[in-house]
Coordinates of C-alpha atoms in Angstrom, one line a residue:
Chain A
M1 CA 25.4 -32.6 12.2
A2 CA 24.3 -29.5 14.1
R3 CA 27.0 -27.7 16.0
I4 CA 26.3 -26.5 19.4
L5 CA 27.4 -22.8 19.5
S6 CA 26.9 -19.6 21.4
L7 CA 24.2 -17.5 19.9
A8 CA 26.7 -14.9 18.8
E9 CA 28.8 -17.5 17.0
A10 CA 25.7 -19.1 15.4
V11 CA 24.4 -15.8 14.0
A12 CA 27.9 -14.7 12.9
E13 CA 28.5 -17.9 11.0
N14 CA 25.1 -18.3 9.5
V15 CA 23.4 -14.9 8.8
K16 CA 25.0 -12.7 6.2
D17 CA 24.1 -9.2 4.9
G18 CA 21.6 -9.5 2.1
D19 CA 20.3 -13.0 3.1
T20 CA 16.7 -14.1 2.9
V21 CA 16.0 -14.9 6.5
A22 CA 12.9 -16.6 8.0
M23 CA 12.5 -16.3 11.7
E24 CA 9.4 -18.4 12.2
G25 CA 7.0 -19.2 15.0
F26 CA 3.2 -19.0 14.7
T27 CA 2.7 -16.9 17.9
H28 CA 4.5 -19.6 19.9
L29 CA 8.3 -20.1 20.1
I30 CA 9.2 -16.9 18.3
P31 CA 13.0 -16.6 18.2
Y32 CA 13.3 -13.1 19.8
A33 CA 16.8 -13.5 21.4
A34 CA 18.2 -14.6 18.0
G35 CA 16.5 -11.7 16.3
H36 CA 18.1 -9.3 18.8
E37 CA 21.5 -10.9 18.1
V38 CA 21.0 -10.2 14.4
I39 CA 20.3 -6.5 15.2
R40 CA 23.3 -6.3 17.6
Q41 CA 25.6 -7.8 14.9
G42 CA 24.3 -5.0 12.5
R43 CA 23.1 -7.2 9.7
K44 CA 21.9 -5.2 6.7
D45 CA 19.7 -5.6 3.6
L46 CA 17.9 -8.7 4.9
F47 CA 14.9 -10.0 3.1
L48 CA 12.6 -11.2 5.9
V49 CA 10.1 -14.0 5.5
R50 CA 7.4 -14.9 8.0
M51 CA 3.7 -15.7 7.9
T52 CA 2.9 -13.5 10.9
P53 CA 5.6 -10.8 11.4
D54 CA 4.9 -9.4 14.8
I55 CA 6.9 -7.4 17.3
L56 CA 10.3 -9.0 16.3
Y57 CA 10.0 -8.0 12.7
D58 CA 8.7 -4.6 13.7
Q59 CA 12.0 -4.2 15.6
L60 CA 14.1 -5.5 12.6
I61 CA 12.3 -3.1 10.2
G62 CA 12.5 -0.2 12.7
V63 CA 16.3 -0.4 13.0
G64 CA 16.6 -0.5 9.2
A65 CA 17.9 -4.1 8.9
A66 CA 15.4 -5.2 6.3
R67 CA 15.2 -4.3 2.6
G68 CA 12.1 -6.3 2.1
M69 CA 9.5 -8.7 3.6
K70 CA 7.4 -11.6 2.4
F71 CA 4.5 -12.1 4.8
S72 CA 0.8 -12.9 5.1
W73 CA -0.4 -11.0 8.2
G74 CA 1.6 -8.1 9.7
G75 CA 0.0 -6.9 13.0
N76 CA 0.3 -7.1 16.7
P77 CA -2.2 -9.9 17.4
G78 CA -5.2 -8.7 19.4
V79 CA -3.6 -5.3 19.9
G80 CA -3.5 -3.5 16.5
S81 CA -0.9 -2.2 14.0
L82 CA 2.8 -2.8 13.8
H83 CA 3.8 0.9 13.9
R84 CA 7.4 0.5 12.7
F85 CA 6.1 -1.7 9.8
R86 CA 3.5 0.9 8.9
D87 CA 6.0 3.8 9.1
A88 CA 8.3 1.9 6.7
V89 CA 5.4 1.2 4.2
E90 CA 3.6 4.6 4.6
N91 CA 6.6 6.9 5.0
Q92 CA 9.7 4.9 4.0
W93 CA 11.2 5.3 7.4
P94 CA 14.0 4.4 8.2
R95 CA 14.2 3.1 4.6
P96 CA 11.7 1.8 2.0
L97 CA 10.5 -1.7 2.4
E98 CA 9.8 -3.9 -0.6
I99 CA 6.8 -6.1 0.3
E100 CA 5.6 -9.4 -1.2
E101 CA 2.3 -10.3 0.3
H102 CA 0.5 -13.6 0.4
S103 CA -2.3 -15.4 2.3
H104 CA -1.5 -17.7 5.2
A105 CA -2.5 -20.7 3.1
A106 CA -0.2 -19.8 0.3
M107 CA 2.8 -19.1 2.7
A108 CA 2.3 -22.5 4.5
N109 CA 2.1 -24.3 1.2
A110 CA 5.2 -22.4 -0.1
Y111 CA 7.3 -23.5 2.9
E112 CA 6.1 -27.0 2.4
A113 CA 7.1 -26.9 -1.2
G114 CA 10.5 -25.6 -0.2
A115 CA 10.9 -28.4 2.3
A116 CA 9.8 -30.9 -0.4
N117 CA 12.3 -29.5 -2.9
L118 CA 9.6 -28.5 -5.3
P119 CA 9.7 -25.2 -7.3
F120 CA 6.3 -24.0 -6.5
A121 CA 3.2 -24.7 -4.3
M122 CA -0.4 -24.9 -5.5
L123 CA -3.6 -24.3 -3.6
R124 CA -7.2 -23.6 -4.2
G125 CA -6.8 -20.0 -3.1
Y126 CA -7.1 -16.3 -3.7
I127 CA -10.4 -16.7 -5.5
G128 CA -12.0 -13.3 -6.1
A129 CA -9.3 -11.6 -4.0
D130 CA -7.1 -8.6 -5.1
L131 CA -3.7 -9.8 -4.0
P132 CA -2.9 -11.6 -7.3
K133 CA -3.4 -8.1 -9.0
V134 CA -0.5 -6.6 -6.9
N135 CA 1.8 -9.6 -6.4
P136 CA 3.3 -11.0 -9.6
N137 CA 4.4 -14.1 -7.7
I138 CA 0.8 -15.2 -7.4
R139 CA 0.0 -17.0 -10.6
Q140 CA -2.2 -19.8 -11.9
V141 CA -1.6 -23.5 -12.9
T142 CA -4.1 -25.8 -14.6
C143 CA -4.6 -29.3 -13.2
P144 CA -3.5 -31.7 -16.0
F145 CA -6.2 -34.2 -14.9
T146 CA -9.3 -32.1 -14.2
G147 CA -8.6 -28.8 -15.9
E148 CA -9.2 -26.9 -12.6
V149 CA -7.3 -23.6 -12.4
L150 CA -5.4 -23.3 -9.1
A151 CA -3.3 -20.7 -7.5
A152 CA 0.5 -21.1 -7.7
V153 CA 3.2 -19.4 -5.6
P154 CA 7.0 -20.0 -5.7
A155 CA 8.5 -22.2 -3.0
I156 CA 10.1 -20.4 -0.1
R157 CA 13.9 -21.3 0.1
P158 CA 15.5 -19.1 2.8
D159 CA 19.2 -18.7 3.0
V160 CA 18.7 -19.2 6.7
T161 CA 15.8 -20.1 9.0
I162 CA 15.9 -19.3 12.7
I163 CA 13.5 -20.9 15.2
H164 CA 13.3 -21.4 18.9
A165 CA 12.4 -24.8 20.5
Q166 CA 12.0 -26.4 23.8
R167 CA 14.9 -28.8 23.9
A168 CA 17.9 -30.2 22.1
D169 CA 20.0 -33.2 23.1
R170 CA 23.8 -33.0 23.2
K171 CA 24.0 -34.3 19.6
G172 CA 21.9 -31.4 18.4
N173 CA 18.6 -33.3 17.8
V174 CA 15.8 -30.7 18.4
L175 CA 12.3 -31.2 19.9
L176 CA 9.4 -28.7 19.8
E177 CA 5.9 -29.2 20.9
G178 CA 2.6 -27.3 21.5
I179 CA 1.6 -25.0 18.7
V180 CA 4.2 -26.2 16.2
G181 CA 3.4 -23.7 13.5
V182 CA 5.4 -23.9 10.3
Q183 CA 8.8 -24.2 11.9
K184 CA 9.6 -27.8 10.6
E185 CA 8.9 -26.8 7.1
A186 CA 10.8 -23.5 7.4
V187 CA 13.9 -25.3 8.7
L188 CA 13.8 -28.0 6.0
A189 CA 13.2 -25.4 3.3
A190 CA 16.3 -23.4 4.2
K191 CA 20.0 -23.8 3.2
R192 CA 21.1 -23.2 6.8
S193 CA 19.3 -23.1 10.1
I194 CA 19.8 -21.9 13.7
V195 CA 17.7 -23.3 16.6
T196 CA 17.8 -21.6 20.0
V197 CA 16.6 -23.9 22.8
E198 CA 15.4 -23.6 26.4
E199 CA 17.4 -26.6 27.5
I200 CA 20.1 -28.9 26.4
V201 CA 19.4 -32.4 27.8
D202 CA 20.8 -35.9 27.7
E203 CA 17.5 -37.4 26.3
L204 CA 14.7 -35.6 24.4
N205 CA 12.1 -37.9 26.1
P206 CA 9.4 -37.9 26.8
P207 CA 8.0 -36.2 23.8
S208 CA 4.3 -35.2 23.8
P209 CA 1.9 -36.6 21.2
N210 CA 2.3 -33.7 18.8
S211 CA 6.0 -33.0 19.3
V212 CA 8.2 -32.4 16.3
V213 CA 11.7 -33.7 16.1
L214 CA 14.3 -32.1 13.8
P215 CA 17.2 -34.5 13.6
T216 CA 20.7 -33.1 14.1
W217 CA 21.7 -33.7 10.5
A218 CA 18.9 -31.4 9.3
V219 CA 20.0 -28.5 11.5
T220 CA 23.1 -26.3 11.2
A221 CA 23.5 -24.8 14.6
V222 CA 21.9 -25.1 18.1
A223 CA 22.3 -22.4 20.7
H224 CA 21.3 -22.6 24.4
V225 CA 19.2 -19.5 25.1
P226 CA 16.8 -20.0 28.0
G227 CA 13.9 -17.6 27.7
G228 CA 14.8 -16.9 24.1
A229 CA 11.2 -16.7 22.9
F230 CA 10.1 -14.0 25.4
P231 CA 7.7 -12.1 25.1
S232 CA 6.4 -15.0 23.0
Y233 CA 6.4 -18.2 24.9
A234 CA 7.7 -21.8 25.2
H235 CA 5.0 -24.2 26.0
G236 CA 5.8 -26.0 29.3
Y237 CA 8.4 -23.4 30.3
Y238 CA 6.8 -19.9 30.5
P239 CA 3.6 -18.2 29.2
R240 CA 3.2 -15.6 26.5
S241 CA 3.5 -12.1 28.0
N242 CA 0.3 -10.6 26.6
A243 CA 1.0 -7.6 28.8
F244 CA 4.2 -6.9 26.8
Y245 CA 2.4 -7.2 23.5
I246 CA -0.1 -4.6 24.7
A247 CA 2.8 -2.4 26.0
W248 CA 4.6 -2.6 22.7
D249 CA 1.9 -0.5 21.0
E250 CA 3.0 2.6 23.0
I251 CA 6.7 1.9 22.6
A252 CA 6.6 1.5 18.9
R253 CA 4.1 4.3 18.2
N254 CA 6.8 6.9 17.8
R255 CA 10.4 6.8 16.5
E256 CA 12.0 8.2 19.6
T257 CA 10.6 5.8 22.1
F258 CA 11.2 2.9 19.8
T259 CA 14.9 3.9 19.2
A260 CA 15.4 4.4 23.0
W261 CA 13.9 1.0 23.7
I262 CA 16.1 -0.7 21.1
K263 CA 19.2 0.9 22.6
E264 CA 18.4 -0.1 26.1
N265 CA 16.9 -3.6 25.5
V266 CA 18.7 -4.8 22.4
L267 CA 22.0 -3.0 21.7
E268 CA 23.0 -2.8 25.3
A269 CA 21.5 -6.1 26.3
K270 CA 22.7 -9.8 26.1
P271 CA 21.1 -13.1 25.3
E272 CA 21.4 -14.0 28.9
D273 CA 18.8 -11.3 29.8
F274 CA 16.0 -13.4 28.3
A275 CA 16.2 -16.0 31.0
R276 CA 15.4 -13.3 33.6
H277 CA 12.5 -11.8 31.6
A278 CA 10.9 -15.3 31.0
A279 CA 11.3 -16.3 34.6
K280 CA 9.5 -13.1 35.6
S281 CA 6.7 -13.9 33.1
A282 CA 6.4 -17.4 34.5
K283 CA 6.2 -16.1 38.0
A284 CA 3.5 -13.6 37.1
A285 CA 1.3 -16.3 35.4
Chain B
M1 CA -34.5 -5.6 31.6
T2 CA -30.8 -5.4 32.2
D3 CA -28.8 -2.7 30.3
F4 CA -26.4 -3.9 27.7
T5 CA -24.0 -2.2 25.3
P6 CA -24.3 -2.3 21.5
T7 CA -21.1 -4.4 21.4
E8 CA -22.5 -6.9 23.9
M9 CA -25.6 -7.1 21.7
M10 CA -23.5 -7.7 18.7
T11 CA -21.5 -10.5 20.3
I12 CA -24.5 -12.2 21.8
A13 CA -26.4 -12.0 18.5
A14 CA -23.4 -13.5 16.7
S15 CA -23.2 -16.3 19.3
R16 CA -26.8 -17.3 18.7
E17 CA -26.0 -18.1 15.0
L18 CA -23.9 -21.1 16.2
S19 CA -24.9 -24.5 17.2
S20 CA -23.3 -27.6 18.7
D21 CA -23.1 -29.1 15.2
D22 CA -20.8 -26.3 13.9
V23 CA -17.1 -26.8 13.3
C24 CA -16.0 -23.2 13.4
F25 CA -12.9 -21.4 12.2
V26 CA -12.5 -18.6 14.8
G27 CA -10.9 -15.2 14.3
I28 CA -9.6 -13.1 17.1
G29 CA -11.7 -10.4 18.7
A30 CA -15.5 -10.3 18.4
P31 CA -15.7 -13.7 16.6
S32 CA -13.7 -15.3 19.4
A33 CA -16.0 -13.8 22.1
A34 CA -19.1 -14.9 20.2
C35 CA -17.9 -18.4 19.6
N36 CA -17.0 -19.0 23.2
V37 CA -20.2 -17.5 24.5
A38 CA -22.0 -20.0 22.3
R39 CA -19.9 -22.8 23.7
L40 CA -20.6 -21.7 27.2
T41 CA -24.4 -21.3 26.7
H42 CA -26.5 -23.1 24.0
A43 CA -23.8 -24.9 22.0
P44 CA -21.6 -26.8 24.4
D45 CA -20.4 -29.3 21.8
I46 CA -19.3 -26.8 19.2
T47 CA -15.9 -27.4 17.7
L48 CA -13.7 -24.3 17.7
I49 CA -10.6 -24.2 15.5
Y50 CA -8.0 -21.5 15.6
E51 CA -5.7 -21.1 12.6
S52 CA -2.6 -21.7 14.8
G53 CA -3.6 -25.3 14.7
T54 CA -5.7 -25.9 17.8
V55 CA -8.8 -28.1 17.1
G56 CA -11.7 -28.4 19.5
T57 CA -10.3 -25.9 22.0
K58 CA -12.1 -24.7 25.1
P59 CA -10.3 -21.6 26.4
D60 CA -11.3 -20.3 29.8
V61 CA -10.1 -16.8 28.9
L62 CA -10.3 -15.3 25.4
P63 CA -6.9 -15.4 23.7
L64 CA -5.1 -12.2 22.8
S65 CA -3.5 -13.9 19.8
I66 CA -4.6 -16.8 17.7
G67 CA -1.8 -18.9 19.2
D68 CA -2.0 -18.3 23.0
G69 CA -1.0 -21.3 25.1
E70 CA -4.5 -21.5 26.5
L71 CA -5.8 -22.6 23.2
C72 CA -3.4 -25.5 22.9
D73 CA -3.7 -26.5 26.5
T74 CA -7.5 -27.0 26.2
A75 CA -7.6 -28.4 22.6
L76 CA -8.6 -31.9 21.6
F77 CA -5.5 -31.8 19.4
T78 CA -3.1 -29.4 17.7
V79 CA -1.8 -29.7 14.2
S80 CA 0.9 -27.8 12.2
V81 CA -0.1 -24.7 10.3
P82 CA 0.3 -26.3 6.8
E83 CA -1.9 -29.2 8.0
M84 CA -4.5 -26.7 9.3
F85 CA -4.8 -24.9 5.9
R86 CA -4.4 -27.9 3.7
Y87 CA -6.4 -30.8 5.3
W88 CA -8.9 -29.0 7.5
L89 CA -9.7 -25.8 5.7
Q90 CA -9.0 -26.6 2.0
G91 CA -10.2 -30.1 2.7
G92 CA -13.7 -28.7 3.3
R93 CA -14.0 -29.9 6.9
I94 CA -15.0 -26.6 8.4
T95 CA -18.7 -25.6 8.4
T96 CA -18.4 -22.0 9.5
G97 CA -15.9 -19.3 9.2
F98 CA -16.1 -16.1 11.3
L99 CA -14.5 -13.0 9.9
G100 CA -14.3 -9.3 10.6
G101 CA -12.5 -6.5 8.7
A102 CA -11.7 -2.9 8.6
Q103 CA -14.1 -2.4 5.7
I104 CA -17.0 -4.2 4.0
D105 CA -19.0 -3.4 0.9
R106 CA -22.7 -4.1 0.1
F107 CA -21.8 -7.6 -1.2
A108 CA -19.9 -8.6 1.9
N109 CA -16.4 -8.4 0.4
L110 CA -13.9 -7.5 3.1
N111 CA -10.8 -5.3 3.2
T112 CA -8.1 -5.8 5.8
T113 CA -5.1 -4.9 3.6
V114 CA -4.8 -1.2 2.7
V115 CA -6.8 2.1 2.7
G116 CA -5.7 4.1 -0.4
P117 CA -3.6 2.7 -3.3
Y118 CA -1.8 -0.5 -2.6
D119 CA 1.7 0.9 -3.5
H120 CA 1.2 4.2 -1.6
P121 CA -1.3 3.4 1.1
K122 CA -2.8 6.0 3.4
V123 CA -3.2 3.3 6.0
R124 CA -1.3 0.0 5.9
L125 CA -3.5 -2.6 7.7
P126 CA -2.2 -6.0 8.8
G127 CA -3.3 -7.9 5.7
G128 CA -5.4 -10.9 4.9
G129 CA -3.8 -13.7 7.0
G130 CA -6.1 -16.7 6.6
A131 CA -9.1 -14.7 5.3
P132 CA -8.9 -15.2 1.5
E133 CA -9.2 -19.0 1.8
I134 CA -11.4 -19.0 4.9
A135 CA -13.9 -16.9 2.8
S136 CA -13.9 -19.4 0.0
N137 CA -13.4 -22.8 1.7
C138 CA -15.6 -22.7 4.8
G139 CA -19.2 -23.9 4.3
R140 CA -20.6 -20.5 5.2
I141 CA -19.3 -17.2 6.6
F142 CA -20.5 -15.0 9.4
I143 CA -19.2 -11.5 9.7
T144 CA -19.2 -9.3 12.8
M145 CA -18.4 -5.6 12.5
A146 CA -19.6 -2.4 14.1
L147 CA -21.8 -0.4 11.7
S148 CA -20.0 2.8 10.8
K149 CA -19.6 4.9 7.6
R150 CA -15.8 4.3 7.8
G151 CA -16.3 0.5 7.8
F152 CA -19.4 0.0 5.6
V153 CA -18.2 1.7 2.4
E154 CA -19.6 2.1 -1.1
K155 CA -16.4 0.8 -2.8
L156 CA -13.5 -1.1 -1.3
P157 CA -10.0 0.1 -2.2
F158 CA -8.9 -3.5 -2.0
I159 CA -10.7 -6.8 -1.8
T160 CA -8.8 -8.9 0.7
S161 CA -11.4 -11.7 0.8
M162 CA -14.3 -12.2 -1.5
G163 CA -17.9 -12.3 -0.2
H164 CA -20.4 -12.2 -3.0
G165 CA -18.1 -10.3 -5.4
E166 CA -20.2 -8.3 -7.7
G167 CA -23.4 -9.9 -6.5
G168 CA -25.8 -12.4 -8.1
N169 CA -24.1 -15.7 -8.9
H170 CA -20.6 -14.4 -9.0
R171 CA -19.3 -17.0 -6.6
E172 CA -20.7 -19.8 -8.7
R173 CA -19.2 -18.3 -11.8
L174 CA -15.8 -18.4 -10.1
G175 CA -16.3 -22.1 -9.3
M176 CA -17.0 -21.7 -5.6
R177 CA -19.4 -24.2 -4.1
T178 CA -19.6 -22.8 -0.6
K179 CA -22.2 -20.3 0.5
G180 CA -20.0 -17.3 1.4
P181 CA -21.3 -14.7 3.9
T182 CA -24.8 -15.6 5.1
R183 CA -25.1 -13.2 8.0
V184 CA -23.5 -9.9 8.9
I185 CA -24.0 -9.1 12.6
T186 CA -23.4 -5.5 13.6
D187 CA -23.9 -3.5 16.8
L188 CA -27.1 -2.0 15.5
C189 CA -28.7 -4.7 13.3
I190 CA -28.3 -7.9 11.4
L191 CA -28.0 -8.1 7.6
E192 CA -28.4 -11.0 5.2
P193 CA -27.7 -11.1 1.5
D194 CA -30.7 -10.8 -0.7
P195 CA -31.4 -14.3 -2.2
E196 CA -31.2 -13.0 -5.8
T197 CA -28.9 -10.0 -5.9
K198 CA -26.8 -10.9 -2.8
E199 CA -26.9 -7.3 -1.7
L200 CA -26.8 -7.0 2.2
T201 CA -30.2 -6.2 3.5
V202 CA -31.3 -5.4 7.1
V203 CA -33.4 -8.3 8.5
S204 CA -33.3 -7.6 12.2
I205 CA -32.8 -4.4 14.2
H206 CA -31.5 -4.4 17.8
H207 CA -33.7 -3.1 20.6
G208 CA -33.8 0.7 20.8
V209 CA -32.1 1.3 17.4
T210 CA -33.9 3.3 14.8
R211 CA -33.9 2.9 11.0
D212 CA -32.4 6.4 10.7
E213 CA -29.4 5.4 12.9
I214 CA -28.7 2.4 10.6
V215 CA -29.0 4.5 7.4
G216 CA -26.9 7.2 8.9
N217 CA -24.1 4.8 9.9
C218 CA -23.8 3.0 6.5
G219 CA -21.7 4.3 3.6
W220 CA -24.2 3.0 1.0
A221 CA -27.9 3.4 0.6
I222 CA -28.7 0.5 2.8
K223 CA -31.8 -1.6 2.1
F224 CA -34.3 -3.2 4.5
A225 CA -36.1 -6.5 4.0
D226 CA -39.8 -6.5 3.6
T227 CA -40.1 -8.1 7.0
V228 CA -37.8 -6.8 9.6
I229 CA -37.9 -8.1 13.2
E230 CA -36.4 -6.8 16.4
T231 CA -33.4 -8.8 17.6
P232 CA -34.3 -10.5 20.9
V233 CA -32.5 -8.7 23.7
P234 CA -29.7 -10.6 25.6
T235 CA -30.8 -12.9 28.3
E236 CA -29.5 -12.6 31.9
T237 CA -27.5 -15.8 31.3
E238 CA -26.0 -14.6 28.0
L239 CA -24.9 -11.3 29.5
A240 CA -23.5 -13.0 32.6
V241 CA -21.4 -15.5 30.6
L242 CA -20.1 -12.8 28.2
R243 CA -19.2 -10.4 31.1
D244 CA -17.5 -13.2 33.1
I245 CA -15.3 -14.3 30.2
N246 CA -14.4 -10.6 29.4
A247 CA -13.5 -10.0 33.0
R248 CA -11.4 -13.2 33.2
T249 CA -9.7 -12.2 29.9
K250 CA -8.9 -8.7 31.0
K251 CA -7.4 -9.9 34.3
A252 CA -5.3 -12.5 32.5
H253 CA -3.9 -10.1 29.9
Q254 CA -2.8 -7.5 32.4
G255 CA 0.4 -8.9 33.7
A256 CA 3.1 -7.2 35.8
D257 CA 5.4 -6.7 32.8
K258 CA 6.1 -3.2 31.7
G259 CA 7.7 -2.5 28.3
K260 CA 10.8 -0.8 29.8
E261 CA 12.0 -3.8 31.7
A262 CA 11.1 -6.4 29.2
A263 CA 13.1 -7.3 26.2

């Protein structure tokens, strides 16, 4: 059964130094508040996993919390580069970053394999592409029925997956809807999971046609953090702050402005600040 | 005739490649603009799919990311990301993929991964995302990129997604049954692979552009087809629709948030 905890308790109990951590969200419902709590608690040597590491992973990499990252697209969508990620790969600042790079299709399949308790995923992928030459975790498997050679990648099995969702009930059942990404698979693939939610309600109803429910017994901890996905968004609650994604390019471009931003907005901030940011974003839209 | 920019010409030329019958996997940026201009002009029933899972979406403003709420709000339905890549893309149900990249070679292979050696890159780019499988699993691929020596290079440092590989029947030899890149639409001209060698060849030149400009902006000795036409200039309607959607988009993405105040 999921325990309903404060965010600080949920992170302290479930995220350890050296863990493989997936903070998922495909543009939507990215768990920013939880990621900031991980930074505040000073976690080290994390191996980060995510299909689309964007600003949140730029922040974790920039503060030196990550020893490595498994990913398929690392940019600021529609804006450009992740400057902290680039600085780590190109100049090893603030520390070297081991990277394991895949395609989206492979990552999605690998999470699904993890959720399905399979050792690997297969796909008709990477044909003619160079990634298999630089990533020894992209291999081949031959179909025993047709002889077709397919790509194979290891299942993703995070120590802990962290996601954000719209609602949980008081028992810890979780509902998310809208663009649902790969979060269900990422939670089911992990040993432990933390879900931050916009609201804790008596009843999850009414779910929308594409809503996803994660039952309480499949989740480790639930924390109530309104606005916790900002500047990403929670469908039905507040919109994506595209203006912040654009503004991040300037903040992250040099080490000093980045470090000052982290100090002010993460180290000296609280999870409760997210509600205010999201409310402002909702008002502006 | 109304004035237009090379980028507007590129976007409109790309939009004309699409029809209402297309089921199109849309990338962010120029492809997204082209696909939505097509939807708002000559291809009202086109099915636009973004890799975040939105199927049959009809955004009023262009998304900044592949997962903006606008895409889900206006979609026929939205699926999970594993379903998108497994059932819809790998399942072969997408007719057209639209890609761009940092670099392209003469056989329409694309690089969005690194400039320089992979382990010690000069420039680390975002990476492939969905492109490796979009390139092989969509029925055909359109590519939009501005023509420049930096982008159109003799040899790619890294092949993120395969176009026609080493040319000729390379795709077939690797077991691919899809067509691969069939058109490359730039801000100066349109290229098509030669039917035999698959080398990209100029087939249409935009109004006011010279052959010398094209040659001077390409990193390899670019070839011209025997018959080269002039790309029809944008119509008043096409330009109006494109400028409207760009204006709406710009307004929508400039919120009141400033980085300092936001977490």
